[in-house]
Amino acid sequence: MKAFLTDLLPKVEPHIRSVLERSIYLIDAPEEELAHFIQDQSASLTVSPAGRLIERARVSYDLRGSDPVERQRAAVEFANRPGMALDNNAVAEIEEAIDDEDPLVREIAILTTIQLHRYRALRSADPALVYDSVKRLTQINHPVVISRLIEIVEKPQTTFTAEGGSVEEEFHLRSRMIALLRLVEWHTSDAQAAVQKRRFDQNKQIARAAGRALELFPGPWTGPLKGKKSN
């Protein structure tokens, strides 16, 4: 039976695949775990979307492979679900799993947290929420976050004044500034290229900060500054 189900895995739709993966896992599970599984079936109907993602990270054949691409894809798909990035409970549940004992659960929790806060930072109309999410991204020590910080630095958000002009919101400026400074700390070639582009930023404060960073670190950026290493 296990061989039959395993053979079916690459041939079925994703929503069916997760069921097959769970079935394969349970075939070899000890009796005690099977008993718990049966008892938990009624409760599982009320598990949140975040909880289901974490459970998939524990047992899914795709999400537990050596290639992180599937975990990254699952993180993006979760964050792009309507309303998910603005659901504080979902965000909190995902972030809680960052401390899980299972390293693959931790990884998908980190990747999903990055995607959720990226969504907030780039799409939220609330400047305070944008700032909080960018600040959270600067606290995450995973290289995937570098490209997200670059997006934030490169996309200033503006608001129109009653006089018809446009000014950068204070919160958005602060968000871009802390993202820029974190890129300096990451000190990778991609981060350096992004900072170099900001020398000509439309905001003078960002342009000055970028110029100063390049003066302090004129050579190639080859990795995190001391004390700022990634996980």
PDB file of C-alpha atoms in Angstrom:
ATOM      1  CA  MET A   1       0.000   0.000   0.000  1.00  0.00           C
ATOM      2  CA  LYS A   2       2.778   2.428   0.907  1.00  0.00           C
ATOM      3  CA  ALA A   3       4.532   1.809  -2.422  1.00  0.00           C
ATOM      4  CA  PHE A   4       1.261   2.304  -4.285  1.00  0.00           C
ATOM      5  CA  LEU A   5       0.506   5.617  -2.554  1.00  0.00           C
ATOM      6  CA  THR A   6       4.084   6.822  -3.014  1.00  0.00           C
ATOM      7  CA  ASP A   7       3.837   6.084  -6.728  1.00  0.00           C
ATOM      8  CA  LEU A   8       0.662   8.179  -6.926  1.00  0.00           C
ATOM      9  CA  LEU A   9       2.190  11.277  -5.298  1.00  0.00           C
ATOM     10  CA  PRO A  10       3.616  12.975  -8.410  1.00  0.00           C
ATOM     11  CA  LYS A  11       0.473  12.205 -10.424  1.00  0.00           C
ATOM     12  CA  VAL A  12      -2.205  13.892  -8.321  1.00  0.00           C
ATOM     13  CA  GLU A  13      -3.314  17.469  -7.702  1.00  0.00           C
ATOM     14  CA  PRO A  14      -1.621  19.373  -4.827  1.00  0.00           C
ATOM     15  CA  HIS A  15      -4.731  19.355  -2.617  1.00  0.00           C
ATOM     16  CA  ILE A  16      -4.929  15.560  -2.925  1.00  0.00           C
ATOM     17  CA  ARG A  17      -1.194  15.101  -2.509  1.00  0.00           C
ATOM     18  CA  SER A  18      -1.241  16.375   1.063  1.00  0.00           C
ATOM     19  CA  VAL A  19      -3.844  13.738   1.969  1.00  0.00           C
ATOM     20  CA  LEU A  20      -1.732  10.992   0.413  1.00  0.00           C
ATOM     21  CA  GLU A  21       1.358  12.231   2.232  1.00  0.00           C
ATOM     22  CA  ARG A  22      -0.476  12.057   5.519  1.00  0.00           C
ATOM     23  CA  SER A  23      -1.678   8.526   4.734  1.00  0.00           C
ATOM     24  CA  ILE A  24       1.849   7.378   3.885  1.00  0.00           C
ATOM     25  CA  TYR A  25       3.125   8.872   7.110  1.00  0.00           C
ATOM     26  CA  LEU A  26       0.456   7.106   9.183  1.00  0.00           C
ATOM     27  CA  ILE A  27       1.190   3.695   7.653  1.00  0.00           C
ATOM     28  CA  ASP A  28       4.440   3.481   9.627  1.00  0.00           C
ATOM     29  CA  ALA A  29       3.262   5.477  12.636  1.00  0.00           C
ATOM     30  CA  PRO A  30       3.252   3.727  16.056  1.00  0.00           C
ATOM     31  CA  GLU A  31      -0.084   2.650  17.543  1.00  0.00           C
ATOM     32  CA  GLU A  32      -0.009   5.415  20.128  1.00  0.00           C
ATOM     33  CA  GLU A  33       0.276   8.062  17.425  1.00  0.00           C
ATOM     34  CA  LEU A  34      -2.513   6.439  15.424  1.00  0.00           C
ATOM     35  CA  ALA A  35      -4.745   6.586  18.488  1.00  0.00           C
ATOM     36  CA  HIS A  36      -3.985  10.268  18.919  1.00  0.00           C
ATOM     37  CA  PHE A  37      -4.684  10.841  15.236  1.00  0.00           C
ATOM     38  CA  ILE A  38      -8.119   9.247  15.507  1.00  0.00           C
ATOM     39  CA  GLN A  39      -8.948  11.261  18.615  1.00  0.00           C
ATOM     40  CA  ASP A  40      -7.852  14.481  16.975  1.00  0.00           C
ATOM     41  CA  GLN A  41      -9.894  14.129  13.797  1.00  0.00           C
ATOM     42  CA  SER A  42     -12.850  16.101  15.098  1.00  0.00           C
ATOM     43  CA  ALA A  43     -10.577  18.791  16.484  1.00  0.00           C
ATOM     44  CA  SER A  44      -8.626  19.009  13.227  1.00  0.00           C
ATOM     45  CA  LEU A  45     -11.695  20.359  11.478  1.00  0.00           C
ATOM     46  CA  THR A  46     -11.261  23.592  13.399  1.00  0.00           C
ATOM     47  CA  VAL A  47      -7.511  23.957  12.845  1.00  0.00           C
ATOM     48  CA  SER A  48      -6.608  27.377  11.460  1.00  0.00           C
ATOM     49  CA  PRO A  49      -4.992  27.857   8.038  1.00  0.00           C
ATOM     50  CA  ALA A  50      -1.720  28.691   9.798  1.00  0.00           C
ATOM     51  CA  GLY A  51      -2.004  25.528  11.854  1.00  0.00           C
ATOM     52  CA  ARG A  52      -2.569  23.465   8.729  1.00  0.00           C
ATOM     53  CA  LEU A  53       0.530  24.936   7.098  1.00  0.00           C
ATOM     54  CA  ILE A  54       2.624  24.069  10.147  1.00  0.00           C
ATOM     55  CA  GLU A  55       1.189  20.541  10.171  1.00  0.00           C
ATOM     56  CA  ARG A  56       2.064  20.161   6.490  1.00  0.00           C
ATOM     57  CA  ALA A  57       5.609  21.218   7.321  1.00  0.00           C
ATOM     58  CA  ARG A  58       5.795  18.305   9.759  1.00  0.00           C
ATOM     59  CA  VAL A  59       4.588  15.539   7.448  1.00  0.00           C
ATOM     60  CA  SER A  60       4.437  16.722   3.831  1.00  0.00           C
ATOM     61  CA  TYR A  61       6.712  14.864   1.442  1.00  0.00           C
ATOM     62  CA  ASP A  62       7.305  18.018  -0.630  1.00  0.00           C
ATOM     63  CA  LEU A  63       7.926  20.358   2.285  1.00  0.00           C
ATOM     64  CA  ARG A  64      10.381  18.048   4.012  1.00  0.00           C
ATOM     65  CA  GLY A  65      12.744  17.585   1.077  1.00  0.00           C
ATOM     66  CA  SER A  66      16.281  18.928   0.829  1.00  0.00           C
ATOM     67  CA  ASP A  67      15.244  21.520  -1.784  1.00  0.00           C
ATOM     68  CA  PRO A  68      13.895  24.668  -0.069  1.00  0.00           C
ATOM     69  CA  VAL A  69      11.998  25.763  -3.200  1.00  0.00           C
ATOM     70  CA  GLU A  70       8.796  23.980  -2.163  1.00  0.00           C
ATOM     71  CA  ARG A  71       8.902  25.541   1.302  1.00  0.00           C
ATOM     72  CA  GLN A  72       9.392  28.970  -0.254  1.00  0.00           C
ATOM     73  CA  ARG A  73       6.493  28.353  -2.637  1.00  0.00           C
ATOM     74  CA  ALA A  74       4.224  27.284   0.221  1.00  0.00           C
ATOM     75  CA  ALA A  75       5.171  30.424   2.164  1.00  0.00           C
ATOM     76  CA  VAL A  76       4.333  32.686  -0.780  1.00  0.00           C
ATOM     77  CA  GLU A  77       1.035  30.918  -1.452  1.00  0.00           C
ATOM     78  CA  PHE A  78      -0.001  31.241   2.186  1.00  0.00           C
ATOM     79  CA  ALA A  79       0.855  34.950   2.405  1.00  0.00           C
ATOM     80  CA  ASN A  80      -1.011  35.670  -0.838  1.00  0.00           C
ATOM     81  CA  ARG A  81      -4.258  34.136   0.371  1.00  0.00           C
ATOM     82  CA  PRO A  82      -6.903  36.894   0.667  1.00  0.00           C
ATOM     83  CA  GLY A  83      -6.752  38.605   4.042  1.00  0.00           C
ATOM     84  CA  MET A  84      -4.102  36.326   5.505  1.00  0.00           C
ATOM     85  CA  ALA A  85      -1.323  38.917   5.808  1.00  0.00           C
ATOM     86  CA  LEU A  86      -3.643  41.249   7.722  1.00  0.00           C
ATOM     87  CA  ASP A  87      -4.863  38.518  10.073  1.00  0.00           C
ATOM     88  CA  ASN A  88      -2.961  39.211  13.290  1.00  0.00           C
ATOM     89  CA  ASN A  89      -3.831  35.798  14.725  1.00  0.00           C
ATOM     90  CA  ALA A  90      -2.475  34.015  11.655  1.00  0.00           C
ATOM     91  CA  VAL A  91       0.728  36.055  11.707  1.00  0.00           C
ATOM     92  CA  ALA A  92       1.202  35.374  15.423  1.00  0.00           C
ATOM     93  CA  GLU A  93       0.624  31.638  14.972  1.00  0.00           C
ATOM     94  CA  ILE A  94       3.162  31.429  12.169  1.00  0.00           C
ATOM     95  CA  GLU A  95       5.731  33.434  14.128  1.00  0.00           C
ATOM     96  CA  GLU A  96       5.268  31.216  17.171  1.00  0.00           C
ATOM     97  CA  ALA A  97       6.421  28.237  15.071  1.00  0.00           C
ATOM     98  CA  ILE A  98       9.795  29.935  14.505  1.00  0.00           C
ATOM     99  CA  ASP A  99      10.822  28.412  17.851  1.00  0.00           C
ATOM    100  CA  ASP A 100       9.619  24.906  16.965  1.00  0.00           C
ATOM    101  CA  GLU A 101      11.921  21.966  17.690  1.00  0.00           C
ATOM    102  CA  ASP A 102      11.659  20.744  14.088  1.00  0.00           C
ATOM    103  CA  PRO A 103      14.195  22.613  11.886  1.00  0.00           C
ATOM    104  CA  LEU A 104      12.030  22.316   8.756  1.00  0.00           C
ATOM    105  CA  VAL A 105       9.012  23.687  10.608  1.00  0.00           C
ATOM    106  CA  ARG A 106      11.194  26.558  11.795  1.00  0.00           C
ATOM    107  CA  GLU A 107      12.339  27.248   8.251  1.00  0.00           C
ATOM    108  CA  ILE A 108       8.870  27.379   6.741  1.00  0.00           C
ATOM    109  CA  ALA A 109       7.719  29.543   9.660  1.00  0.00           C
ATOM    110  CA  ILE A 110      10.558  31.998   8.986  1.00  0.00           C
ATOM    111  CA  LEU A 111       9.918  32.025   5.238  1.00  0.00           C
ATOM    112  CA  THR A 112       6.194  32.568   5.752  1.00  0.00           C
ATOM    113  CA  THR A 113       6.800  35.305   8.311  1.00  0.00           C
ATOM    114  CA  ILE A 114       8.999  37.076   5.767  1.00  0.00           C
ATOM    115  CA  GLN A 115       6.287  36.853   3.115  1.00  0.00           C
ATOM    116  CA  LEU A 116       3.520  38.030   5.455  1.00  0.00           C
ATOM    117  CA  HIS A 117       5.459  41.095   6.564  1.00  0.00           C
ATOM    118  CA  ARG A 118       6.597  41.793   3.012  1.00  0.00           C
ATOM    119  CA  TYR A 119       2.941  41.883   1.986  1.00  0.00           C
ATOM    120  CA  ARG A 120       2.121  44.290   4.808  1.00  0.00           C
ATOM    121  CA  ALA A 121       5.132  46.478   4.118  1.00  0.00           C
ATOM    122  CA  LEU A 122       4.376  46.891   0.412  1.00  0.00           C
ATOM    123  CA  ARG A 123       0.582  46.855   0.325  1.00  0.00           C
ATOM    124  CA  SER A 124      -0.783  48.134   3.607  1.00  0.00           C
ATOM    125  CA  ALA A 125      -2.281  51.632   3.624  1.00  0.00           C
ATOM    126  CA  ASP A 126      -1.437  52.017   7.322  1.00  0.00           C
ATOM    127  CA  PRO A 127       2.021  53.663   7.627  1.00  0.00           C
ATOM    128  CA  ALA A 128       2.415  52.509  11.241  1.00  0.00           C
ATOM    129  CA  LEU A 129       1.701  48.907  10.254  1.00  0.00           C
ATOM    130  CA  VAL A 130       4.163  49.235   7.376  1.00  0.00           C
ATOM    131  CA  TYR A 131       6.862  50.444   9.758  1.00  0.00           C
ATOM    132  CA  ASP A 132       6.208  47.650  12.260  1.00  0.00           C
ATOM    133  CA  SER A 133       6.457  45.029   9.517  1.00  0.00           C
ATOM    134  CA  VAL A 134       9.652  46.466   8.063  1.00  0.00           C
ATOM    135  CA  LYS A 135      11.118  46.570  11.554  1.00  0.00           C
ATOM    136  CA  ARG A 136      10.184  42.906  11.986  1.00  0.00           C
ATOM    137  CA  LEU A 137      11.898  42.052   8.699  1.00  0.00           C
ATOM    138  CA  THR A 138      15.096  43.732   9.873  1.00  0.00           C
ATOM    139  CA  GLN A 139      15.102  41.400  12.885  1.00  0.00           C
ATOM    140  CA  ILE A 140      14.995  38.203  10.809  1.00  0.00           C
ATOM    141  CA  ASN A 141      18.330  36.532  10.148  1.00  0.00           C
ATOM    142  CA  HIS A 142      17.591  34.611   6.974  1.00  0.00           C
ATOM    143  CA  PRO A 143      19.132  35.515   3.595  1.00  0.00           C
ATOM    144  CA  VAL A 144      15.757  35.405   1.836  1.00  0.00           C
ATOM    145  CA  VAL A 145      14.867  38.615   3.645  1.00  0.00           C
ATOM    146  CA  ILE A 146      17.542  40.562   1.742  1.00  0.00           C
ATOM    147  CA  SER A 147      15.544  40.729  -1.485  1.00  0.00           C
ATOM    148  CA  ARG A 148      12.461  41.814   0.475  1.00  0.00           C
ATOM    149  CA  LEU A 149      14.358  44.652   2.125  1.00  0.00           C
ATOM    150  CA  ILE A 150      15.623  45.732  -1.298  1.00  0.00           C
ATOM    151  CA  GLU A 151      12.027  45.897  -2.548  1.00  0.00           C
ATOM    152  CA  ILE A 152      11.084  48.134   0.360  1.00  0.00           C
ATOM    153  CA  VAL A 153      14.048  50.461  -0.091  1.00  0.00           C
ATOM    154  CA  GLU A 154      13.352  50.822  -3.812  1.00  0.00           C
ATOM    155  CA  LYS A 155       9.635  51.586  -3.505  1.00  0.00           C
ATOM    156  CA  PRO A 156       8.958  54.852  -1.653  1.00  0.00           C
ATOM    157  CA  GLN A 157       5.314  55.381  -0.797  1.00  0.00           C
ATOM    158  CA  THR A 158       3.862  58.870  -1.070  1.00  0.00           C
ATOM    159  CA  THR A 159       0.706  60.658  -0.074  1.00  0.00           C
ATOM    160  CA  PHE A 160      -0.842  63.689  -1.730  1.00  0.00           C
ATOM    161  CA  THR A 161      -1.223  66.901   0.234  1.00  0.00           C
ATOM    162  CA  ALA A 162      -4.158  69.296   0.051  1.00  0.00           C
ATOM    163  CA  GLU A 163      -1.991  71.608  -2.051  1.00  0.00           C
ATOM    164  CA  GLY A 164      -1.583  68.959  -4.732  1.00  0.00           C
ATOM    165  CA  GLY A 165       2.065  68.131  -4.053  1.00  0.00           C
ATOM    166  CA  SER A 166       3.336  64.852  -2.690  1.00  0.00           C
ATOM    167  CA  VAL A 167       5.542  64.119   0.303  1.00  0.00           C
ATOM    168  CA  GLU A 168       6.902  60.901   1.679  1.00  0.00           C
ATOM    169  CA  GLU A 169       5.122  59.876   4.859  1.00  0.00           C
ATOM    170  CA  GLU A 170       7.316  59.973   7.954  1.00  0.00           C
ATOM    171  CA  PHE A 171       6.603  56.322   8.730  1.00  0.00           C
ATOM    172  CA  HIS A 172       7.445  55.267   5.180  1.00  0.00           C
ATOM    173  CA  LEU A 173      10.689  57.235   5.270  1.00  0.00           C
ATOM    174  CA  ARG A 174      11.604  55.594   8.567  1.00  0.00           C
ATOM    175  CA  SER A 175      10.699  52.210   7.095  1.00  0.00           C
ATOM    176  CA  ARG A 176      12.961  52.709   4.103  1.00  0.00           C
ATOM    177  CA  MET A 177      15.755  54.022   6.293  1.00  0.00           C
ATOM    178  CA  ILE A 178      15.843  51.028   8.640  1.00  0.00           C
ATOM    179  CA  ALA A 179      15.633  48.694   5.641  1.00  0.00           C
ATOM    180  CA  LEU A 180      18.592  50.503   4.064  1.00  0.00           C
ATOM    181  CA  LEU A 181      20.649  50.279   7.253  1.00  0.00           C
ATOM    182  CA  ARG A 182      19.879  46.584   7.570  1.00  0.00           C
ATOM    183  CA  LEU A 183      21.084  46.033   4.012  1.00  0.00           C
ATOM    184  CA  VAL A 184      24.365  47.646   5.016  1.00  0.00           C
ATOM    185  CA  GLU A 185      24.607  45.134   7.864  1.00  0.00           C
ATOM    186  CA  TRP A 186      23.849  42.211   5.563  1.00  0.00           C
ATOM    187  CA  HIS A 187      26.753  43.457   3.435  1.00  0.00           C
ATOM    188  CA  THR A 188      26.141  41.213   0.421  1.00  0.00           C
ATOM    189  CA  SER A 189      26.769  42.134  -3.209  1.00  0.00           C
ATOM    190  CA  ASP A 190      23.019  42.456  -3.841  1.00  0.00           C
ATOM    191  CA  ALA A 191      22.678  44.719  -0.820  1.00  0.00           C
ATOM    192  CA  GLN A 192      25.589  46.839  -2.023  1.00  0.00           C
ATOM    193  CA  ALA A 193      24.055  47.229  -5.482  1.00  0.00           C
ATOM    194  CA  ALA A 194      20.762  48.333  -3.927  1.00  0.00           C
ATOM    195  CA  VAL A 195      22.498  50.872  -1.683  1.00  0.00           C
ATOM    196  CA  GLN A 196      24.478  52.240  -4.639  1.00  0.00           C
ATOM    197  CA  LYS A 197      21.227  52.968  -6.476  1.00  0.00           C
ATOM    198  CA  ARG A 198      19.933  54.934  -3.488  1.00  0.00           C
ATOM    199  CA  ARG A 199      22.698  57.530  -3.854  1.00  0.00           C
ATOM    200  CA  PHE A 200      20.356  59.240  -6.296  1.00  0.00           C
ATOM    201  CA  ASP A 201      17.170  58.646  -4.329  1.00  0.00           C
ATOM    202  CA  GLN A 202      14.468  61.315  -4.515  1.00  0.00           C
ATOM    203  CA  ASN A 203      14.588  61.590  -0.735  1.00  0.00           C
ATOM    204  CA  LYS A 204      17.697  63.473   0.370  1.00  0.00           C
ATOM    205  CA  GLN A 205      17.953  61.639   3.695  1.00  0.00           C
ATOM    206  CA  ILE A 206      17.987  58.255   1.993  1.00  0.00           C
ATOM    207  CA  ALA A 207      20.509  59.500  -0.576  1.00  0.00           C
ATOM    208  CA  ARG A 208      22.816  60.853   2.148  1.00  0.00           C
ATOM    209  CA  ALA A 209      22.600  57.642   4.183  1.00  0.00           C
ATOM    210  CA  ALA A 210      23.396  55.539   1.125  1.00  0.00           C
ATOM    211  CA  GLY A 211      26.330  57.744   0.185  1.00  0.00           C
ATOM    212  CA  ARG A 212      27.732  57.635   3.703  1.00  0.00           C
ATOM    213  CA  ALA A 213      27.457  53.834   3.850  1.00  0.00           C
ATOM    214  CA  LEU A 214      29.395  53.511   0.603  1.00  0.00           C
ATOM    215  CA  GLU A 215      32.067  55.886   1.894  1.00  0.00           C
ATOM    216  CA  LEU A 216      32.487  53.797   5.047  1.00  0.00           C
ATOM    217  CA  PHE A 217      32.537  50.500   3.142  1.00  0.00           C
ATOM    218  CA  PRO A 218      33.972  51.237  -0.326  1.00  0.00           C
ATOM    219  CA  GLY A 219      35.177  47.721  -1.160  1.00  0.00           C
ATOM    220  CA  PRO A 220      33.164  44.681  -2.238  1.00  0.00           C
ATOM    221  CA  TRP A 221      30.518  43.555   0.223  1.00  0.00           C
ATOM    222  CA  THR A 222      31.034  39.848   0.788  1.00  0.00           C
ATOM    223  CA  GLY A 223      28.888  38.944   3.775  1.00  0.00           C
ATOM    224  CA  PRO A 224      27.289  40.093   7.024  1.00  0.00           C
ATOM    225  CA  LEU A 225      29.194  42.532   9.187  1.00  0.00           C
ATOM    226  CA  LYS A 226      30.631  41.118  12.400  1.00  0.00           C
ATOM    227  CA  GLY A 227      27.866  40.360  14.864  1.00  0.00           C
ATOM    228  CA  LYS A 228      25.202  40.377  12.112  1.00  0.00           C
ATOM    229  CA  LYS A 229      25.548  36.851  10.744  1.00  0.00           C
ATOM    230  CA  SER A 230      22.519  35.056   9.384  1.00  0.00           C
ATOM    231  CA  ASN A 231      21.121  31.827  10.795  1.00  0.00           C
TER     232      ASN A 231
END
